Amino acid sequence: MEPRVLSGDQKLVERCLQGDDTAWEAVVNSYGKRIYNLGYRYTSRREEAEDLTQEILVRVYQNLKSYRAESGSLQNWILRVARNLIIDHYRQVRRYPQAGGSEELETMNIHDDKVPNPQRAFEQVEASRFLRDGLQSLSPELKEAIILRDLEGLAYNEMAELLSVPEGTVKSRINRGRLELAKLLIKRRSQRAM
Amino acid sequence: MDCSKVEQWLSEYMESSLPPGDMEGVKKHLETCPGCSALLAEMQSVLALCHRYPSLEMDPDLTERILLRTSGRPRTLSFKERFIQSFVRPVLTPRFAVGASLATLFLILMVNLMIPRMSEAVSTLSSRGLLGVVDQGVRGLYGEALKAYETKNEWQAQFGRFRTNAWNSLRSIKEQMNEPVEGRKKSQEGEPRKIAPKEKSSALWLWSA
């Protein structure tokens, strides 16, 4: 019988399963930030994003045994777990809206030294608000496509694998999402001009 | 090529991922259609906004909570964190702050005592005055050094006297201790040893009585 050749991801998972805590810590450090940001993009709330990150990584730890390198990269497998939990959370929140709590705004990285500080700060807040509100106005599918592609920088094939849809569908969703946001921006500008 | 078709391809046109023929077709349409070109410009703005959207850093406490909840092992600290925990954090305690304040206060007092008042020299703002103050300071320091040297010599002399006295005392004690031992030796050599008469046993004493 030939010895099994393990991929990098599979080796890491094997080490985790053998009780190597440093390997698991490496997984948390590699994917924690991405999951946290993904949670934040969906919820716009830091606390909720933190809770989601914790739940997702606990779920990943409990289900490491079911990971198979043949079926895709560890990153996509973890993102799939994350996506499922985030969607569950989204449905739950939509069904039982939470009282209180405010959505936080992260200011954009707009570097323009010619613009005075208060104006720049105002523009940053406005840009953040526009993007957050724009994303909230999109349908879940389009929102997801924009988050994964334009905010998280996933490739088309990675998205297709993660969402279990053809690449053509991914491209179409991204285009529709961007178009809707662009139309929203035009509408907003015309309202301001009036 | 009509507007609806161009709209479908705008994203791919932006990313230059359309086949060359389609790229050319969209480009030609955009040159003639202000609506679609405006839409493209807005899409580019949206994309720029998305790329500037900040990426959040994960709180180390969150990582710690996750690790404790899963593997049960706390996270490994980075070199910087270890340095802060080992050296900086102990320093940033109220006890250290009080100690540092007292030490600074003591240092200021010492400097004030040792160095003559510079304010006088500064108030005159003349090189002669400054030289005078510096000279005074040097003389003062020289005087202090001389005093310290004399004190040291005095202590050295006192210690020498003490050491001599101590040696003499020890020698006399030793001599006194040696004397009876020699006398006892002489008595053992010259005179026959006297054997003390044995006391009568209690039974013999009763008999004689």
XYZ file of C-alpha atoms in Angstrom:
403
model
C 0.000 0.000 0.000
C 1.439 3.386 -1.023
C 1.847 6.019 1.693
C -0.763 8.763 1.534
C 0.624 12.126 0.303
C -0.895 14.903 2.349
C -1.424 18.458 1.123
C -0.387 21.441 3.282
C -3.960 21.978 4.459
C -4.479 18.282 5.179
C -1.214 18.161 7.156
C -2.302 21.128 9.221
C -5.658 19.535 9.921
C -4.002 16.207 10.794
C -1.772 17.997 13.288
C -4.804 19.690 14.810
C -6.580 16.343 15.103
C -3.518 14.830 16.795
C -3.817 17.492 19.478
C -1.122 19.878 18.269
C -2.359 23.132 19.788
C 0.122 25.272 17.882
C -1.322 23.997 14.595
C -4.821 24.959 15.696
C -3.560 28.347 16.802
C -2.052 28.791 13.331
C -5.466 28.049 11.807
C -7.147 30.586 14.089
C -4.515 33.216 13.309
C -4.710 32.590 9.555
C -8.472 32.602 9.134
C -9.788 34.411 12.224
C -9.349 37.892 10.812
C -11.017 37.020 7.536
C -13.995 35.437 9.314
C -14.252 38.404 11.665
C -14.290 40.837 8.748
C -16.801 38.716 6.890
C -19.074 38.729 9.938
C -18.666 42.472 10.270
C -19.501 43.096 6.593
C -22.756 41.217 7.052
C -23.793 42.589 10.416
C -22.084 46.023 10.630
C -21.793 45.369 14.355
C -18.506 44.545 16.019
C -20.023 42.608 18.905
C -22.091 40.447 16.614
C -19.093 39.885 14.379
C -17.048 38.774 17.409
C -19.755 36.356 18.545
C -20.069 34.983 15.037
C -16.303 34.525 14.705
C -16.224 32.627 17.959
C -19.142 30.395 16.980
C -17.697 29.730 13.536
C -14.258 28.754 14.795
C -15.706 26.536 17.505
C -17.796 24.814 14.820
C -14.714 24.461 12.612
C -12.756 22.910 15.512
C -15.536 20.447 16.230
C -15.854 19.427 12.579
C -12.190 19.288 11.557
C -12.518 15.522 11.130
C -14.901 16.006 8.238
C -12.456 18.117 6.205
C -11.196 16.412 3.030
C -8.441 18.061 1.001
C -9.824 16.445 -2.161
C -12.983 18.504 -1.919
C -11.211 21.875 -1.821
C -8.917 24.169 0.117
C -9.132 24.589 3.876
C -9.854 28.269 3.373
C -12.936 27.532 1.289
C -14.088 24.826 3.675
C -13.815 27.238 6.613
C -15.500 30.004 4.614
C -18.333 27.616 3.768
C -18.850 26.861 7.478
C -18.694 30.600 8.138
C -21.156 31.422 5.393
C -23.688 28.850 6.612
C -23.541 30.169 10.153
C -23.711 33.791 9.023
C -26.788 33.042 6.878
C -28.412 31.246 9.842
C -27.648 34.251 11.979
C -29.015 36.609 9.314
C -32.295 34.674 9.140
C -32.573 34.621 12.915
C -31.939 38.352 13.200
C -34.444 39.070 10.423
C -37.044 36.973 12.181
C -36.298 38.378 15.644
C -34.886 41.878 15.186
C -32.662 42.879 18.070
C -33.706 45.794 20.169
C -31.136 48.504 20.814
C -27.559 48.581 19.655
C -26.315 50.720 16.850
C -24.462 49.880 13.732
C -20.903 51.089 13.771
C -19.212 52.933 11.009
C -15.633 52.252 10.125
C -14.162 55.230 8.367
C -12.597 54.723 4.992
C -8.918 55.066 4.217
C -9.161 58.214 2.147
C -5.724 59.779 1.988
C -5.892 63.246 0.541
C -3.719 65.727 2.367
C -5.041 68.682 0.369
C -8.491 68.305 1.875
C -8.786 69.806 5.375
C -9.349 67.322 8.175
C -13.013 67.986 9.091
C -14.039 67.747 5.449
C -12.037 64.570 4.982
C -13.568 63.072 8.094
C -17.041 63.966 6.850
C -16.343 62.390 3.460
C -15.002 59.255 5.099
C -18.111 58.868 7.217
C -20.350 59.555 4.242
C -18.526 57.006 2.087
C -18.734 54.370 4.819
C -22.407 55.081 5.350
C -23.154 54.911 1.658
C -21.445 51.560 1.255
C -23.035 50.101 4.371
C -26.529 51.276 3.440
C -26.000 50.269 -0.177
C -24.984 46.752 0.827
C -27.977 46.473 3.141
C -30.297 47.437 0.301
C -29.029 44.644 -1.965
C -30.576 41.195 -2.046
C -28.650 38.619 0.076
C -27.176 36.974 -3.044
C -25.856 40.204 -4.537
C -24.655 41.460 -1.176
C -22.768 38.226 -0.657
C -21.198 38.453 -4.105
C -20.005 42.035 -3.523
C -18.665 41.235 -0.050
C -16.746 38.185 -1.206
C -15.383 39.711 -4.389
C -14.903 43.431 -3.750
C -14.384 43.519 0.007
C -12.737 40.172 0.688
C -10.974 39.826 -2.664
C -11.904 36.228 -3.485
C -11.261 34.952 -7.013
C -14.172 33.927 -9.261
C -13.310 30.229 -9.038
C -13.039 30.406 -5.235
C -16.425 32.072 -5.085
C -17.928 29.500 -7.425
C -16.620 26.700 -5.228
C -17.755 28.379 -2.026
C -21.231 29.240 -3.286
C -21.594 26.011 -5.277
C -22.668 27.872 -8.420
C -21.047 28.204 -11.876
C -18.510 30.975 -12.456
C -20.874 32.634 -14.928
C -23.479 33.023 -12.186
C -20.849 34.505 -9.872
C -19.849 37.075 -12.512
C -23.448 37.939 -13.212
C -24.207 38.475 -9.499
C -21.152 40.659 -9.051
C -22.109 42.762 -12.069
C -25.706 43.174 -10.885
C -24.539 44.093 -7.390
C -22.124 46.727 -8.687
C -24.750 48.111 -11.065
C -27.284 48.503 -8.273
C -24.727 50.248 -6.072
C -23.727 52.526 -8.954
C -27.360 53.440 -9.622
C -27.796 54.129 -5.924
C -24.798 56.429 -6.015
C -26.205 58.311 -9.028
C -29.556 58.681 -7.257
C -27.860 59.959 -4.147
C -25.824 62.527 -6.084
C -28.883 63.777 -7.941
C -30.782 64.128 -4.630
C -27.936 66.202 -3.227
C -27.803 68.390 -6.304
C -31.490 69.254 -5.967
C -24.540 46.569 -29.266
C -27.400 47.836 -27.086
C -27.299 49.356 -23.572
C -28.720 46.295 -21.751
C -26.004 44.079 -23.225
C -23.299 46.582 -22.282
C -24.679 46.781 -18.727
C -24.297 43.026 -18.406
C -20.651 43.241 -19.372
C -19.586 46.387 -17.555
C -17.882 44.572 -14.655
C -15.900 42.326 -16.934
C -15.060 45.305 -19.131
C -13.717 47.115 -16.037
C -11.579 44.106 -15.192
C -10.529 43.652 -18.842
C -11.629 40.032 -18.727
C -13.901 40.091 -21.789
C -12.799 38.506 -25.086
C -11.010 41.081 -27.302
C -13.939 41.414 -29.738
C -16.439 42.132 -26.967
C -14.022 44.554 -25.291
C -13.860 46.538 -28.507
C -17.647 46.472 -28.935
C -18.280 47.761 -25.387
C -15.621 50.430 -25.810
C -17.260 51.726 -28.998
C -20.678 51.785 -27.343
C -19.347 53.700 -24.335
C -17.851 56.355 -26.600
C -21.273 57.107 -28.008
C -23.563 56.459 -24.983
C -23.323 59.028 -22.134
C -25.727 56.996 -19.918
C -23.613 53.851 -20.020
C -20.340 55.742 -19.656
C -21.748 57.560 -16.593
C -22.794 54.202 -15.178
C -19.298 52.853 -15.752
C -17.793 55.858 -13.959
C -20.075 55.282 -10.970
C -19.257 51.583 -10.930
C -15.592 52.483 -10.812
C -16.302 54.822 -7.861
C -18.164 52.019 -6.083
C -15.274 49.663 -6.657
C -12.816 52.256 -5.350
C -14.972 52.698 -2.238
C -15.049 48.938 -1.702
C -11.277 48.716 -1.964
C -10.881 51.481 0.605
C -13.314 49.869 3.005
C -11.207 49.190 6.090
C -10.229 45.737 7.177
C -10.655 45.257 10.906
C -8.009 43.748 13.133
C -9.081 40.905 15.361
C -8.859 41.658 19.059
C -6.195 39.412 20.724
C -8.679 38.795 23.541
C -11.074 37.298 21.011
C -8.336 34.937 19.793
C -7.632 34.020 23.415
C -11.330 33.315 24.081
C -11.587 31.132 20.984
C -8.459 29.136 21.838
C -9.553 28.627 25.436
C -12.966 27.477 24.253
C -11.533 25.036 21.720
C -8.077 23.658 22.537
C -8.119 25.037 26.076
C -4.639 26.484 25.616
C -3.932 30.220 25.811
C -2.469 31.895 22.761
C 1.272 32.179 22.197
C 2.461 35.701 22.869
C 4.528 37.525 20.290
C 8.034 38.774 21.131
C 6.692 42.304 21.601
C 3.902 41.121 23.886
C 6.340 38.998 25.905
C 8.660 41.990 26.255
C 5.784 44.199 27.421
C 4.560 41.562 29.847
C 8.027 40.903 31.282
C 9.497 44.385 31.452
C 7.046 47.155 30.725
C 4.030 45.953 32.699
C 5.901 45.488 36.009
C 7.289 48.993 35.569
C 3.840 50.477 35.048
C 2.750 49.812 38.608
C 1.863 52.376 41.313
C 4.774 51.136 43.420
C 7.250 51.802 40.631
C 5.693 55.190 39.902
C 6.080 56.241 43.562
C 9.674 54.958 43.623
C 10.543 56.760 40.395
C 8.986 59.988 41.649
C 10.940 59.812 44.919
C 14.173 59.037 43.068
C 13.611 61.988 40.711
C 12.861 64.259 43.645
C 16.018 63.102 45.411
C 18.071 63.666 42.254
C 16.686 67.184 41.838
C 17.497 68.008 45.456
C 21.021 66.658 45.087
C 21.618 68.637 41.921
C 20.310 71.757 43.634
C 22.629 71.229 46.566
C 25.719 70.315 44.594
C 25.594 72.758 41.717
C 25.587 76.483 42.518
C 22.613 78.498 41.404
C 22.796 78.833 37.662
C 19.955 81.330 37.660
C 22.297 84.025 38.960
C 24.675 83.476 36.090
C 21.870 83.375 33.586
C 20.433 86.598 34.932
C 23.763 88.392 34.342
C 24.108 86.826 30.891
C 27.822 87.679 30.797
C 30.583 85.300 29.948
C 32.536 86.526 32.960
C 29.633 85.866 35.273
C 29.157 82.406 33.782
C 32.860 81.661 34.133
C 32.703 82.826 37.737
C 29.820 80.530 38.483
C 31.523 77.616 36.750
C 34.742 78.378 38.651
C 32.795 78.563 41.902
C 31.180 75.260 41.068
C 34.486 73.595 40.288
C 36.044 74.967 43.488
C 33.033 73.764 45.435
C 33.310 70.314 43.924
C 37.096 70.296 44.572
C 36.474 71.278 48.200
C 33.878 68.523 48.557
C 36.302 66.027 47.034
C 39.084 67.123 49.453
C 36.735 66.811 52.394
C 35.737 63.352 51.254
C 39.407 62.397 50.891
C 40.226 63.651 54.396
C 37.268 61.829 55.854
C 38.420 58.674 54.114
C 41.965 59.087 55.549
C 40.570 59.690 59.022
C 38.383 56.582 58.812
C 41.368 54.601 57.549
C 43.524 55.765 60.486
C 40.743 54.980 62.969
C 40.359 51.540 61.496
C 44.160 50.980 61.734
C 44.131 51.960 65.422
C 41.173 49.740 66.100
C 42.872 46.831 64.385
C 46.103 47.266 66.409
C 44.175 47.452 69.686
C 42.200 44.387 68.777
C 45.352 42.423 67.974
C 46.980 43.461 71.262
C 43.896 42.500 73.232
C 43.723 39.130 71.519
C 47.421 38.482 72.154
C 47.117 39.259 75.876
C 44.055 37.009 76.178
C 45.977 34.214 74.513
C 48.925 34.597 76.866
C 46.665 34.520 79.906
C 45.062 31.371 78.630
C 48.434 29.644 77.998
C 49.903 30.301 81.510
C 47.954 27.811 83.730
C 48.414 25.055 81.198
C 52.229 25.288 81.496
C 52.079 25.339 85.360
C 49.967 22.181 85.410
C 52.461 20.444 83.142
C 55.356 21.244 85.554
C 53.510 19.840 88.584
C 52.820 16.596 86.752
C 56.515 16.144 85.862
C 58.161 17.042 89.310
C 56.019 15.727 92.137
C 54.588 12.235 92.521
C 50.946 12.140 91.989
C 48.929 12.101 95.187
C 46.178 9.583 95.210
C 43.205 10.692 97.177
C 42.099 8.192 99.844
C 39.082 6.253 98.875
C 36.010 6.999 100.881
C 34.633 4.203 102.893
C 31.715 2.494 101.420
C 28.405 3.044 103.155
C 28.326 -0.542 104.488
C 31.832 -0.313 106.046
C 30.966 2.989 107.571
C 27.922 1.464 109.237
C 30.077 -1.432 110.564
C 32.718 0.831 112.035
C 30.029 2.919 113.619
